[in-house]
PDB file of C-alpha atoms and ligand atoms in Angstrom:
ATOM      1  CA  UNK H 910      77.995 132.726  25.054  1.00 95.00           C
ATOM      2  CA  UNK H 911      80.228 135.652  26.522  1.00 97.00           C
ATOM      3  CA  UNK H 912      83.836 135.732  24.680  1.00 96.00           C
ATOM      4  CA  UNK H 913      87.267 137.333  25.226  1.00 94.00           C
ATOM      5  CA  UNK H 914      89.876 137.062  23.366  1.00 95.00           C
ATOM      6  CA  UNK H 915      91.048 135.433  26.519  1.00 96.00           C
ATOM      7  CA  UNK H 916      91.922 131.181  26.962  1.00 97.00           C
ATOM      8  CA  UNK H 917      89.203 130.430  28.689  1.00 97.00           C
ATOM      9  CA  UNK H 918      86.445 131.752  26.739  1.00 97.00           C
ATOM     10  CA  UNK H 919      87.683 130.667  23.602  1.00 98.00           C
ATOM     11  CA  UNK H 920      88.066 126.813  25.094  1.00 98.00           C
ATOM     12  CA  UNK H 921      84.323 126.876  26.425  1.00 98.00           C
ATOM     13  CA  UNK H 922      83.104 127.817  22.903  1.00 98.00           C
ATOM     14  CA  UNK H 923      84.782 124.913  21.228  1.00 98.00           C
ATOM     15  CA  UNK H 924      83.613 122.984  23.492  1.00 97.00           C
ATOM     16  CA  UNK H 925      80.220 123.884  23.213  1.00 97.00           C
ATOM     17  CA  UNK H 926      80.181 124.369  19.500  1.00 96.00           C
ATOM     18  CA  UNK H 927      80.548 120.593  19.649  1.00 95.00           C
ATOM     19  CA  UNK H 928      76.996 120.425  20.914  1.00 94.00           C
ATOM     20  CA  UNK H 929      74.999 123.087  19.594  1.00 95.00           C
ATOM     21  CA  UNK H 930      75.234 126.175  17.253  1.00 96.00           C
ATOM     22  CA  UNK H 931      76.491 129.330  19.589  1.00 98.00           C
ATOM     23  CA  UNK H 932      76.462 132.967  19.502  1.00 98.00           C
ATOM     24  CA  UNK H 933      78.885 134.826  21.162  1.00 98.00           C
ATOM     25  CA  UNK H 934      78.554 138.375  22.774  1.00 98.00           C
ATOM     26  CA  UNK H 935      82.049 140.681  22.998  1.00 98.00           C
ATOM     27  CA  UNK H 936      82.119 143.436  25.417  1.00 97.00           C
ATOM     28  CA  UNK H 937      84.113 146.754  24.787  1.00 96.00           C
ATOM     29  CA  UNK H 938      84.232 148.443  27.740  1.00 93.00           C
ATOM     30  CA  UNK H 939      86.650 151.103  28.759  1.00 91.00           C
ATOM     31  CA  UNK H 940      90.568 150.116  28.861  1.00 84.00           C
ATOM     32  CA  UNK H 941      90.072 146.612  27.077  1.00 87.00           C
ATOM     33  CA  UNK H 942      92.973 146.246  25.188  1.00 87.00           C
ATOM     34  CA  UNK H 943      91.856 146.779  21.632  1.00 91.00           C
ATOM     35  CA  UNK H 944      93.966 143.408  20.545  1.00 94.00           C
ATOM     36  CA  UNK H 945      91.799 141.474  22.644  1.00 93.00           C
ATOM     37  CA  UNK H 946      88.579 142.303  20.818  1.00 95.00           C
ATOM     38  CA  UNK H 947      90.648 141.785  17.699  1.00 96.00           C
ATOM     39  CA  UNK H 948      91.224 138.305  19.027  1.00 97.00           C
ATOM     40  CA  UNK H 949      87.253 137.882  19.637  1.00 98.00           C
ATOM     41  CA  UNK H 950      86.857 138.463  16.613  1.00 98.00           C
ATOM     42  CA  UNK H 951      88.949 136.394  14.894  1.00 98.00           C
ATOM     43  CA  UNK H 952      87.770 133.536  17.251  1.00 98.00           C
ATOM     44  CA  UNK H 953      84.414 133.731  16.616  1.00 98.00           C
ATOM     45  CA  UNK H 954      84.931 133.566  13.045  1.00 98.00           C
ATOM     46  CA  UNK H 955      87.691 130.753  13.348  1.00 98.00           C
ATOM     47  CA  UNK H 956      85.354 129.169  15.017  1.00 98.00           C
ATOM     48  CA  UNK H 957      81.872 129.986  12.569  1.00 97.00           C
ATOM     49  CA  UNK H 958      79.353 131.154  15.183  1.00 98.00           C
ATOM     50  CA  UNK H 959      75.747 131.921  14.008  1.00 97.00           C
ATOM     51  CA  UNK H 960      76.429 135.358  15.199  1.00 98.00           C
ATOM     52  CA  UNK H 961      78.812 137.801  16.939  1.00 98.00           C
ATOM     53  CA  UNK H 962      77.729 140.910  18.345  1.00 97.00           C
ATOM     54  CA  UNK H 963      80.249 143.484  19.936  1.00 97.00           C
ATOM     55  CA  UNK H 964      78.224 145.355  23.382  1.00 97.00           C
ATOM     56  CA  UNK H 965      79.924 148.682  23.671  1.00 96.00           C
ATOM     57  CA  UNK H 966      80.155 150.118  26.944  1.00 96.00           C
ATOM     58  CA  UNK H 967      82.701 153.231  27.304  1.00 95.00           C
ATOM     59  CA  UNK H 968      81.415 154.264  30.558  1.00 94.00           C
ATOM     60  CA  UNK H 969      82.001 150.399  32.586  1.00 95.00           C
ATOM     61  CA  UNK H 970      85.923 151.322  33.242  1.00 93.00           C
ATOM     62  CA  UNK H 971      88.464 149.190  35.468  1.00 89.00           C
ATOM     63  CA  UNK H 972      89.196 149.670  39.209  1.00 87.00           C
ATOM     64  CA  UNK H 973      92.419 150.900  38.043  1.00 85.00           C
ATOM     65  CA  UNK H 974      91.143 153.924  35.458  1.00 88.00           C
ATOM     66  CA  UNK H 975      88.636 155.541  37.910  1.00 88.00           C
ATOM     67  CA  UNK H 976      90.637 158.319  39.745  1.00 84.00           C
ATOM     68  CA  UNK H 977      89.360 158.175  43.542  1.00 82.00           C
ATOM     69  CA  UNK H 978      87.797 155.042  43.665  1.00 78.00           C
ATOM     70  CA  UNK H 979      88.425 152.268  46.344  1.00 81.00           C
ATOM     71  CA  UNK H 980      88.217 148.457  45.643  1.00 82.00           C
ATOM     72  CA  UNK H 981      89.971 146.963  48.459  1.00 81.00           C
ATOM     73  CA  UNK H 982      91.851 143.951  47.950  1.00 80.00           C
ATOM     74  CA  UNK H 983      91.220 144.032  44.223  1.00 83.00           C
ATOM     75  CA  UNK H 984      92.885 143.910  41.353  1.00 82.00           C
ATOM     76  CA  UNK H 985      93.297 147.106  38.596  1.00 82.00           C
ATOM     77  CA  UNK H 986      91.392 145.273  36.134  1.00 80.00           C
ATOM     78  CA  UNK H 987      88.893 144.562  38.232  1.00 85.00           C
ATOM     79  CA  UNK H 988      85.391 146.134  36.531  1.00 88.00           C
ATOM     80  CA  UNK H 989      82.831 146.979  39.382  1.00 90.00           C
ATOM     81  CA  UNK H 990      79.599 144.374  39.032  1.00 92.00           C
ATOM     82  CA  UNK H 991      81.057 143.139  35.790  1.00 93.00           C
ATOM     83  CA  UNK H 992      78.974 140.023  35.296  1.00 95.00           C
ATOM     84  CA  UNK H 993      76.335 141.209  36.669  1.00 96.00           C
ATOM     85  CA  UNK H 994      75.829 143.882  33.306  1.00 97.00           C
ATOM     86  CA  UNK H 995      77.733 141.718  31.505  1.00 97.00           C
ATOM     87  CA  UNK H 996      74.956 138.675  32.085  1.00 98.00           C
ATOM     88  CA  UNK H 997      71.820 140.861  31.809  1.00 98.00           C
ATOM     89  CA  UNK H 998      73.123 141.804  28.309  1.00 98.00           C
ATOM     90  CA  UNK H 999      73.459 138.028  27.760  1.00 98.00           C
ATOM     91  CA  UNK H1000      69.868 137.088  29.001  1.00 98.00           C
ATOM     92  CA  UNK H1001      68.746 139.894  26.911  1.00 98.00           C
ATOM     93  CA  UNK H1002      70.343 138.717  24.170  1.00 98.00           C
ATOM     94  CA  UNK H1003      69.211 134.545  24.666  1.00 97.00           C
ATOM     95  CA  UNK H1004      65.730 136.025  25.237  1.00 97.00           C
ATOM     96  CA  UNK H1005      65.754 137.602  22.163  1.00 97.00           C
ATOM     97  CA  UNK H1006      68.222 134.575  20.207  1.00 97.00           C
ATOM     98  CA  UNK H1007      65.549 131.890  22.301  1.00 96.00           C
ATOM     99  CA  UNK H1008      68.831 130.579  23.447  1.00 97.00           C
ATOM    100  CA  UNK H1009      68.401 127.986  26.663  1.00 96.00           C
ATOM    101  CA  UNK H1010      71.723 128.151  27.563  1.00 97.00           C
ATOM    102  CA  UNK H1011      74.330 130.855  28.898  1.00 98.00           C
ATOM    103  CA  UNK H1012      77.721 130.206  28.686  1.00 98.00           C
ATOM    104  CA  UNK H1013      80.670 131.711  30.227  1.00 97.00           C
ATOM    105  CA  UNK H1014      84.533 130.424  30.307  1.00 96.00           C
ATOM    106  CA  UNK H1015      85.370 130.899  33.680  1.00 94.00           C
ATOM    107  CA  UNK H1016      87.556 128.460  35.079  1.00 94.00           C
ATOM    108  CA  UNK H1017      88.102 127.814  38.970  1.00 93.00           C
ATOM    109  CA  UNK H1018      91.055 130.365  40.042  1.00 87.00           C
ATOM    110  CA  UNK H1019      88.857 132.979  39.261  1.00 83.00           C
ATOM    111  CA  UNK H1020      86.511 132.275  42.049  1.00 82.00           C
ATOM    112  CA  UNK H1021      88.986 132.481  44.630  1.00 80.00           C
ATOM    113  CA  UNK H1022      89.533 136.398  43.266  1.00 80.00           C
ATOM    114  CA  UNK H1023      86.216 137.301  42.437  1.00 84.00           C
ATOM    115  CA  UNK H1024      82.643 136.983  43.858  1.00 87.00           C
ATOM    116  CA  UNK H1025      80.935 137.361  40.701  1.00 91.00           C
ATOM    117  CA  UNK H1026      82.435 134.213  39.196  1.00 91.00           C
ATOM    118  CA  UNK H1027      80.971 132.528  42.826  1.00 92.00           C
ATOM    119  CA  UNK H1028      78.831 129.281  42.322  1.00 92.00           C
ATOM    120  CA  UNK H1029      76.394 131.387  45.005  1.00 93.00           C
ATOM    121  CA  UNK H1030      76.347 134.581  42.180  1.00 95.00           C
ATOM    122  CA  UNK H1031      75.156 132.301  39.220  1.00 96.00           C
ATOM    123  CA  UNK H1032      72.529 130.538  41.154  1.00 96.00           C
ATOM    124  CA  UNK H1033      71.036 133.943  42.316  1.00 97.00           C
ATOM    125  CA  UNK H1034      71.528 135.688  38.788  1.00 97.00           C
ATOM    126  CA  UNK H1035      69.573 132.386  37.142  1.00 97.00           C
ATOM    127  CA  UNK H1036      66.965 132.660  39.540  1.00 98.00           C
ATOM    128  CA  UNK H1037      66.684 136.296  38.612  1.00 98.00           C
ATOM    129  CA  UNK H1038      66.631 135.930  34.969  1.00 98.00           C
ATOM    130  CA  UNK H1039      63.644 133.249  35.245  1.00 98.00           C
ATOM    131  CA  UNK H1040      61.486 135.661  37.478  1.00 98.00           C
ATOM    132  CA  UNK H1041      61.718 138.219  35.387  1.00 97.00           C
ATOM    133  CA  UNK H1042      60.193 136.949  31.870  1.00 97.00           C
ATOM    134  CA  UNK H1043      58.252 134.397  30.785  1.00 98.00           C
ATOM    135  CA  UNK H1044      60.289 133.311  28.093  1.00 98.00           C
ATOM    136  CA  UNK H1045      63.421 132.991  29.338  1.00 98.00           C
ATOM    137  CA  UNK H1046      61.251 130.414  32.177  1.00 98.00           C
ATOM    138  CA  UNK H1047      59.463 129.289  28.711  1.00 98.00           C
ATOM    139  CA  UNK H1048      62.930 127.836  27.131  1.00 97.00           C
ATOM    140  CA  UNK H1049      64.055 126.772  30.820  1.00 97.00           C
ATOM    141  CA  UNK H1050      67.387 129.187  30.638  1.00 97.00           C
ATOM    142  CA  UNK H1051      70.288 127.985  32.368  1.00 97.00           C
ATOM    143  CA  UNK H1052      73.932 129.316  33.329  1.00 97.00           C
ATOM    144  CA  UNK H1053      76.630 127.025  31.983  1.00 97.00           C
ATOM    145  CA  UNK H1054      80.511 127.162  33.087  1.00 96.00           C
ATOM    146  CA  UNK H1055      81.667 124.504  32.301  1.00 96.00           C
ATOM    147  CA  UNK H1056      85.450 125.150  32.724  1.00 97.00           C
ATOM    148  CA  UNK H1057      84.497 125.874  36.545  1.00 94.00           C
ATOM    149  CA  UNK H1058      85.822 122.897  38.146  1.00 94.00           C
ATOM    150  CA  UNK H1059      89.570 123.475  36.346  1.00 96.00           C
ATOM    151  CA  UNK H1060      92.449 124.934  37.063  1.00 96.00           C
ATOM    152  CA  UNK H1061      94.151 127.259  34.172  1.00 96.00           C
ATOM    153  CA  UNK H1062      96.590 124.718  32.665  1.00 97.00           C
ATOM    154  CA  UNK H1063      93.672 122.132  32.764  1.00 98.00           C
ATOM    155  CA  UNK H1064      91.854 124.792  30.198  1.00 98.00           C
ATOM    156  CA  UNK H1065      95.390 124.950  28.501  1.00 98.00           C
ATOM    157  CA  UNK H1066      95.757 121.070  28.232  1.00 98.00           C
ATOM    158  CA  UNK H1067      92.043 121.052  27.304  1.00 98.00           C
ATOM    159  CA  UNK H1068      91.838 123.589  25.029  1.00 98.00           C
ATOM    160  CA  UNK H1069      95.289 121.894  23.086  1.00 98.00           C
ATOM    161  CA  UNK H1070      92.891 118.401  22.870  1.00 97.00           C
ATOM    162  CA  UNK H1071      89.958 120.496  21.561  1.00 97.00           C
ATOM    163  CA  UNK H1072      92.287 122.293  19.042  1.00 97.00           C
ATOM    164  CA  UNK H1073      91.505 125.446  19.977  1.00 98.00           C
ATOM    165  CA  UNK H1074      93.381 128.474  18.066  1.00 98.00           C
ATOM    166  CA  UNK H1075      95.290 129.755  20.689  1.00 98.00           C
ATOM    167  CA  UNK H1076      97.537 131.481  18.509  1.00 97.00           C
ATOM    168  CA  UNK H1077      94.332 133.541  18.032  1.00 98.00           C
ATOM    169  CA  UNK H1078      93.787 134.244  21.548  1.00 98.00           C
ATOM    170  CA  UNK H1079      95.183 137.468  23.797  1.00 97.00           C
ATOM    171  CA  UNK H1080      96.070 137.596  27.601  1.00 95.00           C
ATOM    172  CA  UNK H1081      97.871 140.819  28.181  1.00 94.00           C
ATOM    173  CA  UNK H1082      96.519 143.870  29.594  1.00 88.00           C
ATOM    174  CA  UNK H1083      98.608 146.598  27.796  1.00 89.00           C
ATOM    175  CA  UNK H1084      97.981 148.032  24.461  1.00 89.00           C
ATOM    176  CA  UNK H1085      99.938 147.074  21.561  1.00 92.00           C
ATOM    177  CA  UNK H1086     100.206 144.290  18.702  1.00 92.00           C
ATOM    178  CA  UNK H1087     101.733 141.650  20.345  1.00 94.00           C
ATOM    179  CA  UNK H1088     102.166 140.686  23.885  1.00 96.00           C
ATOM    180  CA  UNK H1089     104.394 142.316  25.846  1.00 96.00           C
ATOM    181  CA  UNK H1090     105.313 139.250  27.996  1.00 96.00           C
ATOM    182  CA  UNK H1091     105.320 141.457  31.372  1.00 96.00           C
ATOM    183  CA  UNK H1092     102.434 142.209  32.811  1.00 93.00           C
ATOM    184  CA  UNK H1093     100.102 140.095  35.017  1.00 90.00           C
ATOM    185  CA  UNK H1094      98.117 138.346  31.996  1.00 92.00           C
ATOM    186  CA  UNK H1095     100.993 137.575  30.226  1.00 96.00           C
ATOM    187  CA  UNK H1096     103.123 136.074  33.155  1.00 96.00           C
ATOM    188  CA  UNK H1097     100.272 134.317  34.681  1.00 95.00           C
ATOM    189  CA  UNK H1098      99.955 132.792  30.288  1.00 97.00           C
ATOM    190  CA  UNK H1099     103.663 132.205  30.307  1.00 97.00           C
ATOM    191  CA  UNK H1100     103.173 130.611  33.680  1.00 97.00           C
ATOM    192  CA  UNK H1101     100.269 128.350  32.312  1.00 97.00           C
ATOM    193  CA  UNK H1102     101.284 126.888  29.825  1.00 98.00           C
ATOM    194  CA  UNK H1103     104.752 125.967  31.166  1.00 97.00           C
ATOM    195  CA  UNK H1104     102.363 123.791  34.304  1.00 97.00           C
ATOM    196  CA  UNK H1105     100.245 122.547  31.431  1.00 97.00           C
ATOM    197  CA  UNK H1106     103.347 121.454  29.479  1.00 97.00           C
ATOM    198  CA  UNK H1107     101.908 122.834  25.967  1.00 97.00           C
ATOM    199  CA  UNK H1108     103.930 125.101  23.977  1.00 97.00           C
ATOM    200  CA  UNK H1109     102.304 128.440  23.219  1.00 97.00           C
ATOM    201  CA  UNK H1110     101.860 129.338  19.797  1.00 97.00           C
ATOM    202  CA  UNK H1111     102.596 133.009  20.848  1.00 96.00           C
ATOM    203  CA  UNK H1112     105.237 132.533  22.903  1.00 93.00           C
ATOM    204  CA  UNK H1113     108.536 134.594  22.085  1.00 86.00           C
ATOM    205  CA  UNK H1114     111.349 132.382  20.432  1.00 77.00           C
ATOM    206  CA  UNK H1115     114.102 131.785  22.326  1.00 65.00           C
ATOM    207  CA  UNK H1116     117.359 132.422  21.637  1.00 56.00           C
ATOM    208  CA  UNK H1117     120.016 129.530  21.101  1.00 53.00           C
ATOM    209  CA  UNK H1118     123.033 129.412  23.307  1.00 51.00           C
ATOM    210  CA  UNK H1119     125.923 131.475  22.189  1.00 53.00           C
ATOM    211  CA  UNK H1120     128.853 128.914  22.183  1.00 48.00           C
TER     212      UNK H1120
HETATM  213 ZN1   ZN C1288     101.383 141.841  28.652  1.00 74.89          ZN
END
């Protein structure tokens, strides 16, 4: 399955751990905050998979580090065709595992944002996958999400139920060693969890009322 250190992708591993032994697949490409492969890591061990291997790619850089570029409408950390490479490295990788099943923690805002997190993407990419070798057709590969049909605090409520280590996960976009509690990811967190109505483990303490 494809990790983060993100929410979501740590929530669809424990919930598929509870079915089947998983190996997860971390990609470091350009600009990821290095905290958030820290937190991949720590997940994937928290959470024993069989195997976790780290896919570097320093070229694959976000919308907002290519000087020139133009991605209308889209956010900075947008990475051009993302899941596209980042799904052909994880068909490679079940081919070669003789994994049936491809997993990926997206839940359902990010399909209003991006079209390769689309239903219509997935289908097509599957179909791909199974035309081009016989033994991904063989073990009858599929593309799971199965946090697609939730909204974000849904994941957070689910991912509380599941006892997830969210403590061990990472949601903001700047560099440092803990979150800076400013920037998109870690408003849109803060945000999150106060609709889910679960207290985040991470979540700066606040101070008491000065009487
Ligand atoms: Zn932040």
């Amino acid at each position: 399955m494809l990790l983060s250190g993100g929410i979501d992708s740590a929530t669809a591993l424990y919930l598929t751990r509870k079915e089947r032994p998983v190996r997860a697949l971390t990609f470091a490409y350009h600009g990821i905050a290095g905290q958030e492969l820290e937190s991949a890591k720590a997940i994937a061990a928290e959470a024993k998979v069989t195997e976790h291997r780290l896919v570097r790619l320093p070229d694959l850089k976000e919308a907002g580090d290519i000087a020139g570029a133009r991605f209308g409408g889209l956010p900075p950390t947008y990475v051009p065709l993302r899941n596209s490479i980042f799904y052909s490295f994880a068909a490679s990788y079940a081919e070669e595992s003789g994994a049936s099943l491809i997993v990926g923690g997206h839940n359902r805002d990010d399909e209003r944002i991006f079209d390769d997190v689309s239903s219509g993407f997935f289908a097509s990419l599957e179909r791909a996958f199974l035309a081009a070798s016989p033994i991904l057709r063989r073990n009858r590969v599929r593309i799971s999400r199965p946090l697609g049909s939730r909204s974000k605090p849904e994941v957070i409520r689910l991912a509380s139920s599941l006892r997830v280590p969210l403590e061990l996960t990472w949601s903001c976009h700047r560099e440092g060693i803990n979150h800076c509690w400013e920037c998109d990811g870690c408003l849109m967190r803060a945000k999150s969890f106060a609709s889910a109505g679960v207290t985040d483990p991470l979540a700066p303490k606040r101070r008491g009322k000065i009487t």
